[in-house]
PDB file of C-alpha atoms in Angstrom:
ATOM      1  CA  MET A   1       7.593  -7.482 -79.263  1.00 50.00           C
ATOM      2  CA  LEU A   2       9.809  -8.872 -76.489  1.00 47.00           C
ATOM      3  CA  ARG A   3       8.241 -11.863 -74.711  1.00 55.00           C
ATOM      4  CA  VAL A   4       9.137 -12.611 -71.099  1.00 50.00           C
ATOM      5  CA  PRO A   5       9.433 -16.329 -70.394  1.00 55.00           C
ATOM      6  CA  PHE A   6       6.636 -17.607 -68.136  1.00 51.00           C
ATOM      7  CA  ARG A   7       9.103 -19.138 -65.637  1.00 54.00           C
ATOM      8  CA  SER A   8      11.012 -15.829 -65.274  1.00 55.00           C
ATOM      9  CA  SER A   9       7.760 -13.883 -64.712  1.00 57.00           C
ATOM     10  CA  PHE A  10       6.608 -16.346 -62.035  1.00 54.00           C
ATOM     11  CA  SER A  11       9.968 -16.162 -60.303  1.00 60.00           C
ATOM     12  CA  ALA A  12       9.836 -12.349 -60.233  1.00 60.00           C
ATOM     13  CA  ARG A  13       6.326 -12.347 -58.689  1.00 64.00           C
ATOM     14  CA  ALA A  14       7.400 -14.855 -56.055  1.00 61.00           C
ATOM     15  CA  SER A  15      10.433 -12.779 -55.177  1.00 65.00           C
ATOM     16  CA  HIS A  16       8.305  -9.631 -54.899  1.00 66.00           C
ATOM     17  CA  GLY A  17       5.822 -11.415 -52.643  1.00 68.00           C
ATOM     18  CA  ALA A  18       8.595 -12.658 -50.390  1.00 68.00           C
ATOM     19  CA  LEU A  19       9.971  -9.111 -50.139  1.00 68.00           C
ATOM     20  CA  ARG A  20       6.562  -7.709 -49.115  1.00 73.00           C
ATOM     21  CA  LEU A  21       6.127 -10.452 -46.536  1.00 69.00           C
ATOM     22  CA  GLY A  22       9.558  -9.676 -45.125  1.00 70.00           C
ATOM     23  CA  LEU A  23       8.748  -5.976 -44.835  1.00 68.00           C
ATOM     24  CA  LEU A  24       5.472  -6.723 -43.070  1.00 69.00           C
ATOM     25  CA  LEU A  25       7.266  -8.952 -40.561  1.00 70.00           C
ATOM     26  CA  VAL A  26       9.865  -6.245 -39.882  1.00 65.00           C
ATOM     27  CA  ILE A  27       7.134  -3.625 -39.329  1.00 63.00           C
ATOM     28  CA  ALA A  28       5.172  -5.942 -37.022  1.00 60.00           C
ATOM     29  CA  PHE A  29       8.320  -6.700 -35.010  1.00 59.00           C
ATOM     30  CA  ALA A  30       9.158  -3.006 -34.714  1.00 58.00           C
ATOM     31  CA  VAL A  31       5.649  -2.156 -33.537  1.00 56.00           C
ATOM     32  CA  GLY A  32       5.708  -4.986 -31.004  1.00 57.00           C
ATOM     33  CA  CYS A  33       9.063  -3.919 -29.569  1.00 59.00           C
ATOM     34  CA  GLY A  34       8.165  -0.237 -29.289  1.00 62.00           C
ATOM     35  CA  GLY A  35       4.870  -0.600 -27.348  1.00 76.00           C
ATOM     36  CA  THR A  36       6.092   0.290 -23.837  1.00 82.00           C
ATOM     37  CA  THR A  37       5.732   3.884 -22.721  1.00 85.00           C
ATOM     38  CA  VAL A  38       6.327   5.351 -19.256  1.00 80.00           C
ATOM     39  CA  THR A  39       4.877   8.626 -18.028  1.00 82.00           C
ATOM     40  CA  ARG A  40       5.846  10.193 -14.737  1.00 82.00           C
ATOM     41  CA  THR A  41       2.834  11.423 -12.737  1.00 80.00           C
ATOM     42  CA  ALA A  42       2.341  13.324  -9.503  1.00 76.00           C
ATOM     43  CA  VAL A  43       2.318  11.015  -6.468  1.00 73.00           C
ATOM     44  CA  GLU A  44      -0.980  12.494  -5.272  1.00 75.00           C
ATOM     45  CA  GLU A  45      -2.722  11.862  -8.608  1.00 76.00           C
ATOM     46  CA  GLU A  46      -5.490   9.289  -8.304  1.00 76.00           C
ATOM     47  CA  ILE A  47      -5.047   6.470 -10.835  1.00 78.00           C
ATOM     48  CA  ASP A  48      -7.237   3.360 -10.827  1.00 77.00           C
ATOM     49  CA  LEU A  49      -6.339   0.668 -13.349  1.00 76.00           C
ATOM     50  CA  SER A  50      -7.784  -2.582 -12.048  1.00 77.00           C
ATOM     51  CA  GLY A  51     -10.154  -1.592  -9.264  1.00 79.00           C
ATOM     52  CA  LEU A  52      -8.032  -3.438  -6.705  1.00 83.00           C
ATOM     53  CA  TRP A  53      -6.829  -1.908  -3.436  1.00 80.00           C
ATOM     54  CA  ASN A  54      -4.159   0.653  -4.308  1.00 84.00           C
ATOM     55  CA  ASP A  55      -2.052   3.484  -2.887  1.00 85.00           C
ATOM     56  CA  VAL A  56      -4.945   5.962  -3.007  1.00 86.00           C
ATOM     57  CA  ASP A  57      -7.124   3.666  -0.886  1.00 86.00           C
ATOM     58  CA  SER A  58      -4.286   3.103   1.586  1.00 86.00           C
ATOM     59  CA  GLN A  59      -3.621   6.815   2.090  1.00 87.00           C
ATOM     60  CA  LYS A  60      -7.259   7.921   2.275  1.00 89.00           C
ATOM     61  CA  VAL A  61      -8.403   5.146   4.605  1.00 89.00           C
ATOM     62  CA  SER A  62      -5.427   5.558   6.953  1.00 89.00           C
ATOM     63  CA  GLU A  63      -5.843   9.330   7.196  1.00 88.00           C
ATOM     64  CA  GLU A  64      -9.601   9.176   7.782  1.00 91.00           C
ATOM     65  CA  MET A  65      -9.369   6.428  10.386  1.00 91.00           C
ATOM     66  CA  ILE A  66      -6.534   8.061  12.330  1.00 90.00           C
ATOM     67  CA  THR A  67      -8.402  11.373  12.242  1.00 91.00           C
ATOM     68  CA  ASP A  68     -11.433   9.584  13.691  1.00 92.00           C
ATOM     69  CA  SER A  69      -9.255   7.912  16.332  1.00 92.00           C
ATOM     70  CA  LEU A  70      -7.734  11.199  17.452  1.00 91.00           C
ATOM     71  CA  SER A  71     -11.160  12.804  17.816  1.00 93.00           C
ATOM     72  CA  ARG A  72     -12.358  10.225  20.365  1.00 94.00           C
ATOM     73  CA  TYR A  73     -12.434  10.296  24.146  1.00 93.00           C
ATOM     74  CA  TRP A  74      -9.452   8.013  24.852  1.00 95.00           C
ATOM     75  CA  ILE A  75      -6.766  10.555  23.975  1.00 94.00           C
ATOM     76  CA  GLU A  76      -8.144  13.325  26.186  1.00 94.00           C
ATOM     77  CA  ASP A  77      -8.718  10.820  28.971  1.00 95.00           C
ATOM     78  CA  TRP A  78      -5.063   9.773  28.775  1.00 96.00           C
ATOM     79  CA  ARG A  79      -3.825  13.364  28.803  1.00 95.00           C
ATOM     80  CA  ASP A  80      -6.028  14.219  31.775  1.00 95.00           C
ATOM     81  CA  ARG A  81      -4.686  11.262  33.764  1.00 95.00           C
ATOM     82  CA  THR A  82      -1.003  11.481  32.821  1.00 96.00           C
ATOM     83  CA  GLY A  83      -0.457  14.985  31.500  1.00 96.00           C
ATOM     84  CA  GLN A  84       1.409  13.532  28.524  1.00 95.00           C
ATOM     85  CA  ARG A  85       0.805  12.496  24.953  1.00 95.00           C
ATOM     86  CA  PRO A  86       0.030   8.783  24.615  1.00 96.00           C
ATOM     87  CA  THR A  87       2.661   6.596  22.977  1.00 97.00           C
ATOM     88  CA  VAL A  88       1.383   4.242  20.287  1.00 97.00           C
ATOM     89  CA  ILE A  89       2.922   1.303  18.454  1.00 97.00           C
ATOM     90  CA  VAL A  90       1.353   0.197  15.173  1.00 95.00           C
ATOM     91  CA  GLY A  91       1.123  -3.586  15.210  1.00 94.00           C
ATOM     92  CA  ALA A  92      -0.087  -6.066  12.613  1.00 92.00           C
ATOM     93  CA  VAL A  93      -2.862  -5.251  10.168  1.00 93.00           C
ATOM     94  CA  ARG A  94      -3.817  -8.585   8.639  1.00 93.00           C
ATOM     95  CA  ASN A  95      -4.958  -9.020   5.087  1.00 92.00           C
ATOM     96  CA  LYS A  96      -8.104 -11.179   5.302  1.00 90.00           C
ATOM     97  CA  SER A  97      -9.219 -10.362   1.774  1.00 86.00           C
ATOM     98  CA  SER A  98      -9.131 -12.458  -1.402  1.00 84.00           C
ATOM     99  CA  GLU A  99      -6.567 -10.205  -3.087  1.00 84.00           C
ATOM    100  CA  HIS A 100      -2.944  -9.396  -2.413  1.00 88.00           C
ATOM    101  CA  ILE A 101      -2.683  -6.249  -0.305  1.00 86.00           C
ATOM    102  CA  ASN A 102       0.648  -4.929   0.893  1.00 86.00           C
ATOM    103  CA  THR A 103      -0.346  -4.196   4.486  1.00 88.00           C
ATOM    104  CA  ARG A 104       3.154  -2.894   5.212  1.00 88.00           C
ATOM    105  CA  THR A 105       2.476   0.250   3.200  1.00 88.00           C
ATOM    106  CA  PHE A 106      -0.873   0.621   4.986  1.00 89.00           C
ATOM    107  CA  THR A 107       0.705   0.399   8.460  1.00 92.00           C
ATOM    108  CA  LYS A 108       3.293   2.970   7.380  1.00 91.00           C
ATOM    109  CA  ASP A 109       0.482   5.275   6.259  1.00 90.00           C
ATOM    110  CA  LEU A 110      -1.113   4.810   9.693  1.00 92.00           C
ATOM    111  CA  GLU A 111       2.159   5.666  11.418  1.00 93.00           C
ATOM    112  CA  ARG A 112       2.588   8.734   9.231  1.00 91.00           C
ATOM    113  CA  ALA A 113      -0.930   9.974  10.009  1.00 90.00           C
ATOM    114  CA  PHE A 114      -0.324   9.501  13.758  1.00 92.00           C
ATOM    115  CA  VAL A 115       3.074  11.241  13.719  1.00 94.00           C
ATOM    116  CA  ASN A 116       1.938  14.135  11.532  1.00 92.00           C
ATOM    117  CA  SER A 117      -0.992  14.810  13.882  1.00 91.00           C
ATOM    118  CA  GLY A 118       1.455  15.774  16.645  1.00 93.00           C
ATOM    119  CA  ARG A 119      -0.983  14.452  19.238  1.00 93.00           C
ATOM    120  CA  VAL A 120       0.606  11.063  19.928  1.00 95.00           C
ATOM    121  CA  ARG A 121       4.100   9.620  20.037  1.00 96.00           C
ATOM    122  CA  VAL A 122       4.864   6.641  17.813  1.00 97.00           C
ATOM    123  CA  VAL A 123       7.592   4.113  18.609  1.00 97.00           C
ATOM    124  CA  ALA A 124       9.353   1.640  16.324  1.00 96.00           C
ATOM    125  CA  ASP A 125       7.749  -1.754  15.786  1.00 92.00           C
ATOM    126  CA  SER A 126       9.375  -5.059  16.745  1.00 89.00           C
ATOM    127  CA  GLY A 127      11.119  -5.516  13.414  1.00 89.00           C
ATOM    128  CA  GLU A 128      12.630  -2.032  13.441  1.00 93.00           C
ATOM    129  CA  ARG A 129      13.738  -2.280  17.082  1.00 94.00           C
ATOM    130  CA  GLU A 130      16.145  -5.141  16.354  1.00 93.00           C
ATOM    131  CA  GLY A 131      18.083  -3.006  13.903  1.00 95.00           C
ATOM    132  CA  LEU A 132      18.117  -0.025  16.279  1.00 96.00           C
ATOM    133  CA  ARG A 133      19.408  -2.115  19.173  1.00 95.00           C
ATOM    134  CA  THR A 134      22.131  -3.559  16.983  1.00 96.00           C
ATOM    135  CA  GLU A 135      23.158  -0.018  16.015  1.00 96.00           C
ATOM    136  CA  ARG A 136      23.297   1.096  19.671  1.00 96.00           C
ATOM    137  CA  LEU A 137      25.472  -1.892  20.578  1.00 95.00           C
ATOM    138  CA  ASP A 138      27.781  -1.017  17.710  1.00 96.00           C
ATOM    139  CA  GLN A 139      27.963   2.595  18.906  1.00 96.00           C
ATOM    140  CA  LEU A 140      28.899   1.484  22.426  1.00 95.00           C
ATOM    141  CA  ARG A 141      31.816  -0.454  20.970  1.00 95.00           C
ATOM    142  CA  ASN A 142      32.952   1.963  18.286  1.00 96.00           C
ATOM    143  CA  ALA A 143      31.597   5.511  18.777  1.00 96.00           C
ATOM    144  CA  THR A 144      33.004   8.167  21.115  1.00 96.00           C
ATOM    145  CA  ILE A 145      31.609   8.307  24.649  1.00 94.00           C
ATOM    146  CA  GLU A 146      30.115  11.714  23.944  1.00 95.00           C
ATOM    147  CA  THR A 147      28.081  10.521  20.958  1.00 96.00           C
ATOM    148  CA  ALA A 148      27.292   6.865  21.740  1.00 96.00           C
ATOM    149  CA  LYS A 149      23.651   6.232  22.681  1.00 94.00           C
ATOM    150  CA  SER A 150      23.072   4.184  25.795  1.00 92.00           C
ATOM    151  CA  MET A 151      20.893   1.110  26.145  1.00 93.00           C
ATOM    152  CA  GLY A 152      17.749   0.876  28.255  1.00 93.00           C
ATOM    153  CA  LYS A 153      16.227   4.242  27.407  1.00 94.00           C
ATOM    154  CA  GLU A 154      13.534   3.130  24.987  1.00 95.00           C
ATOM    155  CA  ILE A 155      10.012   4.495  25.359  1.00 95.00           C
ATOM    156  CA  GLY A 156       7.436   1.846  26.116  1.00 96.00           C
ATOM    157  CA  ALA A 157       4.201   2.108  24.169  1.00 97.00           C
ATOM    158  CA  ASP A 158       0.961   2.775  26.033  1.00 97.00           C
ATOM    159  CA  PHE A 159      -1.308   1.533  23.241  1.00 97.00           C
ATOM    160  CA  MET A 160      -1.054  -0.868  20.310  1.00 97.00           C
ATOM    161  CA  LEU A 161      -2.996  -0.449  17.066  1.00 95.00           C
ATOM    162  CA  ILE A 162      -3.976  -3.680  15.297  1.00 96.00           C
ATOM    163  CA  GLY A 163      -6.533  -4.583  12.652  1.00 95.00           C
ATOM    164  CA  GLY A 164      -7.495  -6.293   9.452  1.00 94.00           C
ATOM    165  CA  ILE A 165      -8.780  -5.746   5.903  1.00 93.00           C
ATOM    166  CA  ASN A 166     -11.718  -7.813   4.587  1.00 92.00           C
ATOM    167  CA  THR A 167     -13.353  -7.885   1.152  1.00 90.00           C
ATOM    168  CA  ILE A 168     -16.629  -9.021  -0.346  1.00 90.00           C
ATOM    169  CA  ILE A 169     -16.797  -9.302  -4.142  1.00 86.00           C
ATOM    170  CA  ASP A 170     -19.972  -9.568  -6.212  1.00 85.00           C
ATOM    171  CA  ALA A 171     -19.564 -10.057  -9.973  1.00 84.00           C
ATOM    172  CA  ALA A 172     -21.948 -10.421 -12.918  1.00 85.00           C
ATOM    173  CA  ASP A 173     -22.066  -9.445 -16.599  1.00 83.00           C
ATOM    174  CA  ASN A 174     -18.535  -8.076 -16.746  1.00 85.00           C
ATOM    175  CA  LYS A 175     -19.072  -5.902 -13.696  1.00 86.00           C
ATOM    176  CA  GLN A 176     -17.735  -6.197 -10.187  1.00 85.00           C
ATOM    177  CA  VAL A 177     -18.667  -4.611  -6.911  1.00 88.00           C
ATOM    178  CA  ARG A 178     -15.646  -4.707  -4.609  1.00 88.00           C
ATOM    179  CA  PHE A 179     -16.480  -4.007  -0.972  1.00 91.00           C
ATOM    180  CA  TYR A 180     -13.626  -3.389   1.480  1.00 91.00           C
ATOM    181  CA  GLN A 181     -14.045  -3.213   5.230  1.00 93.00           C
ATOM    182  CA  VAL A 182     -11.063  -2.052   7.282  1.00 94.00           C
ATOM    183  CA  GLU A 183     -11.216  -2.575  11.034  1.00 95.00           C
ATOM    184  CA  LEU A 184      -8.725  -1.101  13.481  1.00 95.00           C
ATOM    185  CA  GLU A 185      -8.561  -1.410  17.253  1.00 97.00           C
ATOM    186  CA  LEU A 186      -6.495   0.567  19.737  1.00 97.00           C
ATOM    187  CA  ILE A 187      -5.712  -1.476  22.849  1.00 97.00           C
ATOM    188  CA  ALA A 188      -4.156  -0.374  26.148  1.00 97.00           C
ATOM    189  CA  LEU A 189      -1.047  -2.532  26.597  1.00 97.00           C
ATOM    190  CA  GLU A 190      -1.196  -2.631  30.387  1.00 96.00           C
ATOM    191  CA  THR A 191      -4.833  -3.608  30.757  1.00 97.00           C
ATOM    192  CA  ASN A 192      -5.859  -5.025  27.320  1.00 97.00           C
ATOM    193  CA  GLU A 193      -8.713  -2.520  27.322  1.00 97.00           C
ATOM    194  CA  LYS A 194      -9.946  -1.569  23.862  1.00 97.00           C
ATOM    195  CA  VAL A 195     -10.153   2.208  23.943  1.00 97.00           C
ATOM    196  CA  TRP A 196     -11.082   2.809  20.301  1.00 96.00           C
ATOM    197  CA  ILE A 197     -12.556   0.642  17.537  1.00 96.00           C
ATOM    198  CA  GLY A 198     -12.673   2.101  14.063  1.00 94.00           C
ATOM    199  CA  GLN A 199     -14.309   0.816  10.917  1.00 94.00           C
ATOM    200  CA  HIS A 200     -14.047   2.145   7.385  1.00 93.00           C
ATOM    201  CA  LYS A 201     -16.044   0.833   4.426  1.00 93.00           C
ATOM    202  CA  LEU A 202     -15.093   1.309   0.796  1.00 90.00           C
ATOM    203  CA  LYS A 203     -17.159   0.191  -2.193  1.00 90.00           C
ATOM    204  CA  LYS A 204     -15.996   0.188  -5.825  1.00 87.00           C
ATOM    205  CA  LEU A 205     -17.907  -0.561  -9.020  1.00 90.00           C
ATOM    206  CA  VAL A 206     -15.531  -2.001 -11.614  1.00 87.00           C
ATOM    207  CA  LYS A 207     -16.729  -2.445 -15.201  1.00 86.00           C
ATOM    208  CA  ASN A 208     -15.199  -5.001 -17.571  1.00 71.00           C
ATOM    209  CA  PRO A 209     -12.644  -6.456 -15.182  1.00 54.00           C
ATOM    210  CA  LYS A 210      -9.900  -8.251 -17.085  1.00 60.00           C
ATOM    211  CA  TYR A 211      -7.456  -9.308 -14.476  1.00 49.00           C
ATOM    212  CA  ARG A 212      -8.937 -11.436 -11.715  1.00 51.00           C
ATOM    213  CA  LEU A 213     -11.638 -11.616  -9.113  1.00 47.00           C
TER     214      LEU A 213
END
């Protein structure tokens, strides 16, 4: 009977153990590196991951509030007095909440809802106007006379829309109630008269929040 020396047997077991450990480390590394997946979804699909303010809230709130605005007395009153559609500029909507909200996308949703209604005219905001004026100046220097756009023909807004987004958060036992209150005001630029005040409330129950209050 052939006897295997004890030292050789121990060395073989140690080598086998090291090999298994190496394989496990390779598998763990491969699993860790291959964890990211991306799935394209329809833009209109409602997806809530954290319970925070998201694109669905922005679109729904803007559409509902602009619809409410356009159903009020001020727009018919303006048409009766002037015979024209009112011209609106969307001003600042301030984020007064405890979370980061991109109010720029919200103001763009408001503009889109106004424009798509066909009942009001919407003009560029102060930031956009600078770029447009620069382009017109460039056209006057470089474009043909027939195609260059002249200065001093901008449409002045009749009303400015401003507002803010507030939140109240109540949390206990791994649950959160997130309450959003969006307030918008439409103000006549010539008289500072507030012709419409809109308010939209949104409440969310979030279970097991993991990210932040």
